CSV table of C-alpha atoms and ligand atoms in Angstrom, one decimal:
chain,number,residue,atom,x,y,z
J,2,MET,CA,11.7,40.0,128.0
J,3,PRO,CA,8.2,39.2,129.4
J,4,VAL,CA,8.2,38.8,133.2
J,5,LYS,CA,8.4,35.2,134.4
J,6,ASP,CA,8.1,33.6,137.8
J,7,GLN,CA,10.4,30.9,139.3
J,8,PHE,CA,8.1,28.2,137.9
J,9,ASN,CA,8.6,29.6,134.4
J,10,ARG,CA,5.0,30.9,134.2
J,11,ARG,CA,4.4,34.0,132.2
J,12,PHE,CA,1.3,35.9,131.0
J,13,LYS,CA,0.3,34.9,127.5
J,14,THR,CA,-3.5,35.3,127.7
J,15,LEU,CA,-5.2,38.6,128.6
J,16,ARG,CA,-8.9,38.5,129.7
J,17,LEU,CA,-10.2,42.0,129.4
J,18,SER,CA,-13.5,42.9,130.9
J,19,LEU,CA,-15.4,45.6,129.0
J,20,THR,CA,-18.2,46.0,131.6
J,21,ASP,CA,-19.4,44.6,134.9
J,22,ILE,CA,-23.0,44.7,134.1
J,23,CYS,CA,-25.0,41.8,132.6
J,24,ASN,CA,-28.4,41.1,131.1
J,25,LEU,CA,-28.6,37.6,132.7
J,26,GLY,CA,-28.7,36.8,136.4
J,27,CYS,CA,-26.9,33.5,136.7
J,28,VAL,CA,-27.3,32.0,140.1
J,29,TYR,CA,-23.5,31.2,140.5
J,30,CYS,CA,-22.2,34.6,139.3
J,31,MET,CA,-24.5,37.5,140.2
J,32,PRO,CA,-24.7,38.5,143.9
J,33,LEU,CA,-27.4,36.7,145.8
J,34,ASN,CA,-30.0,38.5,147.9
J,35,ILE,CA,-30.1,36.4,151.1
J,36,ASP,CA,-33.7,37.4,151.9
J,37,THR,CA,-35.3,36.7,148.5
J,38,LYS,CA,-32.8,34.0,147.4
J,39,GLN,CA,-32.7,35.7,144.0
J,40,THR,CA,-29.7,37.0,142.2
J,41,GLU,CA,-29.6,40.7,141.7
J,42,GLY,CA,-27.3,43.3,140.1
J,43,LEU,CA,-24.1,44.3,141.9
J,44,LYS,CA,-24.8,46.1,145.2
J,45,LYS,CA,-22.8,49.1,144.2
J,46,PRO,CA,-24.2,50.7,141.1
J,47,ALA,CA,-22.4,49.1,138.1
J,48,ARG,CA,-19.2,51.0,137.9
J,49,THR,CA,-20.5,52.5,134.8
J,50,VAL,CA,-22.6,51.0,132.1
J,51,GLU,CA,-19.4,50.0,130.5
J,52,SER,CA,-15.7,50.3,131.1
J,53,THR,CA,-14.5,53.4,132.9
J,54,LEU,CA,-11.7,53.3,130.3
J,55,THR,CA,-12.6,54.8,126.9
J,56,SER,CA,-12.0,52.7,123.8
J,57,PRO,CA,-8.8,54.7,123.0
J,58,ASP,CA,-7.5,53.9,126.5
J,59,LEU,CA,-8.4,50.3,126.2
J,60,ILE,CA,-6.7,50.0,122.8
J,61,LYS,CA,-3.6,51.7,124.2
J,62,LEU,CA,-3.6,49.4,127.2
J,63,VAL,CA,-3.8,46.3,125.1
J,64,GLY,CA,-1.1,47.5,122.7
J,65,ARG,CA,1.3,48.2,125.6
J,66,LEU,CA,0.6,44.9,127.3
J,67,HIS,CA,1.2,43.1,124.0
J,68,THR,CA,4.6,44.9,123.6
J,69,LEU,CA,5.6,43.8,127.1
J,70,LEU,CA,4.1,40.3,127.2
J,71,SER,CA,3.9,39.1,123.5
J,72,LEU,CA,0.3,38.1,124.1
J,73,GLU,CA,-0.9,35.0,122.2
J,74,THR,CA,-4.6,35.5,123.0
J,75,LEU,CA,-6.8,38.4,124.0
J,76,ARG,CA,-10.2,37.3,125.3
J,77,LEU,CA,-12.9,40.0,125.6
J,78,THR,CA,-15.3,39.3,128.5
J,79,GLY,CA,-17.3,40.9,131.3
J,80,GLY,CA,-20.0,41.1,132.7
J,81,GLU,CA,-21.6,40.7,129.3
J,82,PRO,CA,-19.2,42.1,126.6
J,83,LEU,CA,-22.0,42.4,124.0
J,84,LEU,CA,-23.6,45.1,126.1
J,85,SER,CA,-20.6,47.3,125.7
J,86,SER,CA,-20.5,49.9,123.0
J,87,GLN,CA,-16.7,49.8,123.2
J,88,LEU,CA,-16.6,46.2,121.9
J,89,ILE,CA,-16.6,46.9,118.2
J,90,PRO,CA,-14.3,50.0,118.3
J,91,VAL,CA,-11.9,48.1,120.5
J,92,LEU,CA,-11.9,45.1,118.1
J,93,HIS,CA,-11.1,47.4,115.2
J,94,GLY,CA,-8.5,49.3,117.1
J,95,ILE,CA,-6.5,46.3,118.3
J,96,LYS,CA,-6.2,44.6,114.8
J,97,LYS,CA,-3.0,46.5,114.1
J,98,PHE,CA,-1.2,44.8,117.0
J,99,GLY,CA,-1.3,41.4,115.4
J,100,ILE,CA,-2.3,39.4,118.5
J,101,PRO,CA,-2.7,35.9,117.0
J,102,ALA,CA,-6.2,35.2,118.6
J,103,ILE,CA,-8.9,37.6,119.5
J,104,LYS,CA,-11.7,35.7,121.3
J,105,MET,CA,-14.7,36.6,123.3
J,106,THR,CA,-16.8,34.9,126.1
J,107,THR,CA,-20.5,35.8,126.0
J,108,ASN,CA,-23.8,34.7,127.2
J,109,GLY,CA,-25.0,35.0,123.6
J,110,PHE,CA,-28.1,36.9,124.3
J,111,LEU,CA,-27.2,39.7,121.9
J,112,LEU,CA,-25.2,37.6,119.5
J,113,GLU,CA,-27.8,37.5,116.7
J,114,ASP,CA,-27.6,41.3,116.7
J,115,LYS,CA,-23.8,41.7,116.8
J,116,ALA,CA,-22.4,38.6,115.0
J,117,LYS,CA,-21.9,40.4,111.7
J,118,ALA,CA,-20.1,43.3,113.3
J,119,LEU,CA,-17.9,40.9,115.3
J,120,LYS,CA,-17.0,39.0,112.1
J,121,GLU,CA,-16.1,42.3,110.4
J,122,GLY,CA,-14.1,43.4,113.5
J,123,GLY,CA,-11.9,40.3,113.1
J,124,ILE,CA,-13.0,38.1,116.1
J,125,THR,CA,-11.3,34.7,115.7
J,126,SER,CA,-13.7,32.7,117.9
J,127,ILE,CA,-16.5,32.9,120.4
J,128,ASN,CA,-17.3,30.9,123.6
J,129,VAL,CA,-21.0,31.0,124.4
J,130,SER,CA,-22.0,30.1,127.9
J,131,LEU,CA,-25.0,27.8,127.8
J,132,ASP,CA,-25.9,25.8,130.9
J,133,ALA,CA,-29.1,24.2,129.6
J,134,VAL,CA,-31.1,23.5,126.4
J,135,ASN,CA,-34.2,23.0,128.4
J,136,GLN,CA,-36.1,26.3,128.7
J,137,GLN,CA,-37.2,25.9,132.3
J,138,THR,CA,-33.7,24.8,133.5
J,139,PHE,CA,-32.1,27.7,131.6
J,140,GLU,CA,-34.6,30.1,133.2
J,141,ARG,CA,-33.9,28.7,136.7
J,142,ILE,CA,-30.2,29.3,136.3
J,143,SER,CA,-30.1,32.5,134.3
J,144,GLN,CA,-33.3,34.1,135.7
J,145,ARG,CA,-34.1,35.0,132.1
J,146,GLN,CA,-36.2,33.6,129.3
J,147,ASN,CA,-35.4,33.6,125.6
J,148,LEU,CA,-33.1,30.6,125.3
J,149,ASN,CA,-34.1,30.5,121.6
J,150,LYS,CA,-32.6,33.9,121.0
J,151,ILE,CA,-29.2,32.6,122.2
J,152,ILE,CA,-29.5,29.5,120.0
J,153,ARG,CA,-30.3,31.8,117.0
J,154,GLY,CA,-27.2,33.8,117.8
J,155,ILE,CA,-25.0,30.6,117.9
J,156,ASP,CA,-26.4,29.5,114.6
J,157,LEU,CA,-25.9,32.9,113.0
J,158,ALA,CA,-22.3,33.1,114.2
J,159,LEU,CA,-21.6,29.6,112.8
J,160,ASP,CA,-23.3,30.5,109.4
J,161,LEU,CA,-20.9,33.5,109.3
J,162,GLY,CA,-18.0,31.2,109.7
J,163,ILE,CA,-17.1,32.2,113.3
J,164,PRO,CA,-15.8,29.2,115.3
J,165,VAL,CA,-18.0,28.7,118.4
J,166,LYS,CA,-17.5,26.7,121.5
J,167,LEU,CA,-20.0,26.1,124.3
J,168,ASN,CA,-19.3,26.5,128.1
J,169,ALA,CA,-21.7,24.9,130.6
J,170,VAL,CA,-21.4,25.2,134.3
J,171,ILE,CA,-22.9,22.0,135.8
J,172,MET,CA,-24.5,22.0,139.2
J,173,LYS,CA,-25.6,19.1,141.3
J,174,GLY,CA,-29.4,18.8,141.4
J,175,ILE,CA,-29.9,21.7,139.1
J,176,ASN,CA,-28.7,20.9,135.5
J,177,GLU,CA,-26.8,17.6,135.7
J,178,GLN,CA,-29.6,16.2,133.6
J,179,GLU,CA,-28.6,18.7,130.8
J,180,ILE,CA,-25.2,17.1,130.2
J,181,ILE,CA,-26.4,14.6,127.5
J,182,PRO,CA,-28.8,17.1,125.8
J,183,LEU,CA,-26.0,19.7,125.7
J,184,VAL,CA,-23.6,17.2,124.1
J,185,GLU,CA,-26.3,16.3,121.6
J,186,PHE,CA,-26.9,20.0,120.9
J,187,ALA,CA,-23.1,20.5,120.4
J,188,LYS,CA,-22.9,17.4,118.2
J,189,SER,CA,-25.7,18.7,116.0
J,190,ARG,CA,-23.7,21.9,115.3
J,191,ASN,CA,-20.3,20.0,115.2
J,192,ILE,CA,-18.9,22.3,117.9
J,193,GLN,CA,-16.9,21.6,121.1
J,194,ILE,CA,-18.5,21.8,124.5
J,195,ARG,CA,-16.6,22.3,127.8
J,196,PHE,CA,-18.3,21.6,131.1
J,197,LEU,CA,-17.2,23.7,134.0
J,198,GLU,CA,-17.1,22.7,137.7
J,199,LEU,CA,-18.7,25.3,139.9
J,200,MET,CA,-16.0,27.7,141.3
J,201,LYS,CA,-16.3,29.1,144.8
J,202,MET,CA,-16.4,32.8,143.9
J,203,GLY,CA,-18.5,35.7,145.1
J,204,HIS,CA,-21.4,34.5,147.3
J,205,LEU,CA,-20.2,30.9,146.9
J,206,HIS,CA,-16.8,31.6,148.4
J,207,ASN,CA,-17.4,30.6,152.0
J,208,SER,CA,-20.5,28.6,151.4
J,209,LYS,CA,-20.2,24.9,152.6
J,210,ASP,CA,-23.0,23.4,150.5
J,211,ASN,CA,-22.2,24.5,147.0
J,212,PRO,CA,-23.8,22.2,144.4
J,213,VAL,CA,-20.5,21.2,142.9
J,214,PHE,CA,-20.7,18.5,140.2
J,215,THR,CA,-17.1,17.3,139.7
J,216,GLU,CA,-15.2,16.2,136.7
J,217,ALA,CA,-15.6,12.6,137.8
J,218,ASP,CA,-19.4,13.0,138.2
J,219,ILE,CA,-19.6,14.6,134.7
J,220,LEU,CA,-17.5,11.7,133.2
J,221,ARG,CA,-19.8,9.2,134.9
J,222,VAL,CA,-22.9,10.7,133.2
J,223,LEU,CA,-21.2,10.8,129.8
J,224,ALA,CA,-19.9,7.3,130.1
J,225,SER,CA,-23.5,6.0,130.5
J,226,GLN,CA,-24.1,7.1,126.9
J,227,TYR,CA,-20.9,7.4,125.0
J,228,LEU,CA,-17.4,5.9,124.5
J,229,PHE,CA,-14.5,8.3,124.7
J,230,GLU,CA,-10.7,8.5,125.3
J,231,LYS,CA,-8.7,11.2,127.1
J,232,LEU,CA,-6.6,13.4,124.9
J,233,PRO,CA,-3.1,14.7,126.0
J,234,ARG,CA,-3.4,18.1,127.8
J,235,LYS,CA,-2.0,21.0,125.9
J,236,ALA,CA,0.3,23.3,128.0
J,237,SER,CA,-1.6,26.1,129.8
J,238,ALA,CA,-4.9,24.7,128.7
J,239,THR,CA,-7.9,25.2,131.1
J,240,ALA,CA,-9.8,22.2,129.9
J,241,ASN,CA,-9.0,18.5,130.0
J,242,LEU,CA,-10.2,17.1,126.6
J,243,TRP,CA,-11.8,13.8,125.6
J,244,GLN,CA,-12.6,12.4,122.1
J,245,MET,CA,-15.6,10.2,121.2
J,246,SER,CA,-15.5,7.4,118.6
J,247,ASP,CA,-17.1,9.8,116.1
J,248,ASN,CA,-14.2,12.3,116.7
J,249,PHE,CA,-16.5,14.7,118.7
J,250,THR,CA,-14.4,16.3,121.4
J,251,PHE,CA,-15.6,17.6,124.8
J,252,GLY,CA,-13.7,19.3,127.6
J,253,ILE,CA,-14.0,19.7,131.3
J,254,ILE,CA,-12.7,22.7,133.2
J,255,ALA,CA,-12.1,21.3,136.6
J,256,ASN,CA,-10.8,24.2,138.7
J,257,GLU,CA,-11.7,22.4,141.9
J,258,SER,CA,-10.8,18.8,141.3
J,259,SER,CA,-8.1,19.1,138.6
J,260,PRO,CA,-6.6,22.6,139.0
J,261,PHE,CA,-4.2,23.9,136.3
J,262,CYS,CA,-2.3,26.5,138.3
J,263,THR,CA,1.1,25.0,137.6
J,264,ASP,CA,1.2,26.4,134.1
J,265,CYS,CA,-1.5,29.0,134.2
J,266,ASP,CA,-0.8,31.9,131.8
J,267,ARG,CA,-3.8,34.1,132.3
J,268,LEU,CA,-3.9,37.8,133.3
J,269,ARG,CA,-7.2,39.6,134.0
J,270,ILE,CA,-8.2,43.2,133.8
J,271,ASP,CA,-11.5,44.4,135.1
J,272,SER,CA,-13.6,47.2,133.6
J,273,GLU,CA,-11.9,49.8,135.8
J,274,GLY,CA,-8.4,48.9,134.6
J,275,ASN,CA,-7.5,46.8,137.7
J,276,MET,CA,-5.2,43.9,137.0
J,277,TYR,CA,-5.5,40.4,138.7
J,278,GLY,CA,-2.8,37.8,138.2
J,279,CYS,CA,-5.0,35.0,139.6
J,280,LEU,CA,-8.7,34.2,140.1
J,281,SER,CA,-7.9,33.3,143.6
J,282,SER,CA,-6.6,36.7,144.4
J,283,ASN,CA,-8.9,39.6,145.0
J,284,ILE,CA,-6.1,42.1,145.3
J,285,PRO,CA,-6.5,44.6,142.5
J,286,ILE,CA,-3.4,46.2,140.9
J,287,LYS,CA,-4.3,49.5,139.2
J,288,LEU,CA,-2.7,50.0,135.8
J,289,ASP,CA,-2.4,53.6,134.6
J,290,ASN,CA,-1.6,54.5,131.0
J,291,ASN,CA,0.5,57.4,132.3
J,292,GLU,CA,3.0,55.1,134.0
J,293,CYS,CA,6.2,54.0,132.2
J,294,ASP,CA,7.0,50.5,131.0
J,295,SER,CA,9.3,49.7,133.9
J,296,GLU,CA,6.5,50.6,136.4
J,297,TRP,CA,4.1,48.3,134.4
J,298,ASN,CA,6.7,45.5,134.4
J,299,GLU,CA,7.0,45.8,138.2
J,300,LYS,CA,3.2,45.6,138.5
J,301,LEU,CA,3.1,42.6,136.2
J,302,GLY,CA,5.7,40.9,138.3
J,303,LEU,CA,3.5,41.5,141.4
J,304,ALA,CA,0.4,40.2,139.6
J,305,LEU,CA,2.4,37.1,138.6
J,306,SER,CA,3.4,36.5,142.3
J,307,HIS,CA,-0.3,36.3,143.2
J,308,LYS,CA,-0.7,33.1,141.2
J,309,GLN,CA,-1.4,30.0,143.2
J,310,LEU,CA,1.1,27.2,143.1
J,311,ILE,CA,-1.2,24.2,143.3
J,312,SER,CA,-4.9,24.8,143.7
J,313,PHE,CA,-7.6,27.3,143.2
J,314,THR,CA,-8.9,28.7,146.5
J,315,GLY,CA,-11.7,30.9,145.2
J,316,SER,CA,-12.3,34.6,145.9
J,317,ALA,CA,-14.9,36.9,147.5
J,318,LEU,CA,-15.1,38.7,144.2
J,319,SER,CA,-17.4,37.0,141.7
J,320,MET,CA,-16.5,36.4,138.0
J,321,ILE,CA,-18.7,39.3,137.0
J,322,GLU,CA,-16.5,41.7,138.9
J,323,ILE,CA,-13.1,40.3,138.0
J,324,GLY,CA,-14.0,39.4,134.4
J,325,GLY,CA,-14.7,35.8,133.5
O,430,LIG,N1,-21.3,37.1,130.5
O,430,LIG,C1,-20.4,36.3,129.7
O,430,LIG,C2,-20.7,34.8,129.8
O,430,LIG,O1,-21.5,34.4,130.7
O,430,LIG,O2,-20.1,34.0,129.1
O,430,LIG,C3,-18.9,36.5,130.1
O,430,LIG,C4,-18.6,36.6,131.6
O,430,LIG,S1,-18.9,35.2,132.5
O,430,LIG,C5,-18.4,35.8,134.1
O,430,LIG,C6,-17.6,34.1,132.0
O,430,LIG,C7,-17.8,32.6,132.4
O,430,LIG,O3,-17.6,32.5,133.8
O,430,LIG,C8,-19.1,32.0,132.0
O,430,LIG,O4,-18.9,30.9,131.2
O,430,LIG,C9,-19.7,31.6,133.3
O,430,LIG,O5,-20.5,30.5,133.2
O,430,LIG,C10,-18.5,31.4,134.2
O,430,LIG,N2,-18.7,31.5,135.6
O,430,LIG,C11,-19.1,32.6,136.3
O,430,LIG,N3,-19.2,32.4,137.6
O,430,LIG,C12,-18.8,31.1,137.8
O,430,LIG,C13,-18.6,30.2,138.9
O,430,LIG,N4,-18.8,30.6,140.1
O,430,LIG,N5,-18.1,28.9,138.6
O,430,LIG,C14,-17.9,28.5,137.4
O,430,LIG,N6,-18.0,29.3,136.3
O,430,LIG,C15,-18.4,30.6,136.5
O,431,LIG,FE1,-23.9,37.4,133.3
O,431,LIG,FE2,-22.0,35.8,132.4
O,431,LIG,FE3,-22.3,36.2,135.0
O,431,LIG,FE4,-24.2,34.9,133.7
O,431,LIG,S1,-22.1,34.2,134.0
O,431,LIG,S2,-24.5,36.5,135.2
O,431,LIG,S3,-24.2,35.8,131.8
O,431,LIG,S4,-21.6,37.6,133.6
């Protein structure tokens, strides 16, 4: 029986980080150099260019966790998962476990190069993080150019029949003006978009003046242009969903103003094989393939006990380190 806590929460979704390096430098995710006010790579050298676990290790780890937890979803993430040469071998290796959904979160920068291999590897859907469709705003946030390359990647994935959703972190005074253009972009491709509230992680953790743009703020902007109704929330869902009169749906992931800790089912593993039961916990629990199932179950119980009861508190580790 999968481990459960007293609130009946159990792990059903595994977010597995394949690398802690990235080819973008998003201002809310990458460490910030206080002198230059620019984001930069992780201070310590990236643990390795990719996971310290080999693809056979990763495949074994996923298989064992699926046996213990009956996973419903595996999400491959990072850092930027498309930078990892383990991605495609891992995808092929985990097919045999029969996990119902194998998803990926990516910045999309390399999607046009890898979409075909992802499709062949059996990916079931992809979330692309896209915070702006205006080139200058995109560049201000990601510290990179080439927005068009990402858009080409999204279009190719859709052409290949891979379901795509968009994720956009909205920040006050930085990209709130992108909310409507992003919705129009999503509508033009008939794909769902989810807006994320900024989370106080990494260098934002103890900062008092984070440019948070709340769920209520986002809804106010959308209401100036569209009519929509709230949909019932699905159990363990990260996003609250709304539907417009033309059936287009959008979501808001409101970690700060509408946390979903009470039925959270997510387990994270970073690219060194450390497990985290909660984004608000920066206590790593090392998983070792040489340990027996009862040792893993004990560790899974400990990770579950790290989950918050009510609200997200943030963490000194950023998403790029824990795995987003
Ligand atoms: N590099 C990939 C990408 O950007 O999609 C995968 C990893 S990234 C850490 C996963 C998600 O975390 C992205 O959608 C990103 O926008 C989000 N993210 C990172 N730091 C965040 C923060 N402080 N607040 C809200 N979302 C954050
Ligand atoms: Fe890279 Fe994703 Fe973090 Fe942006 S959010 S810096 S793309 S890991």
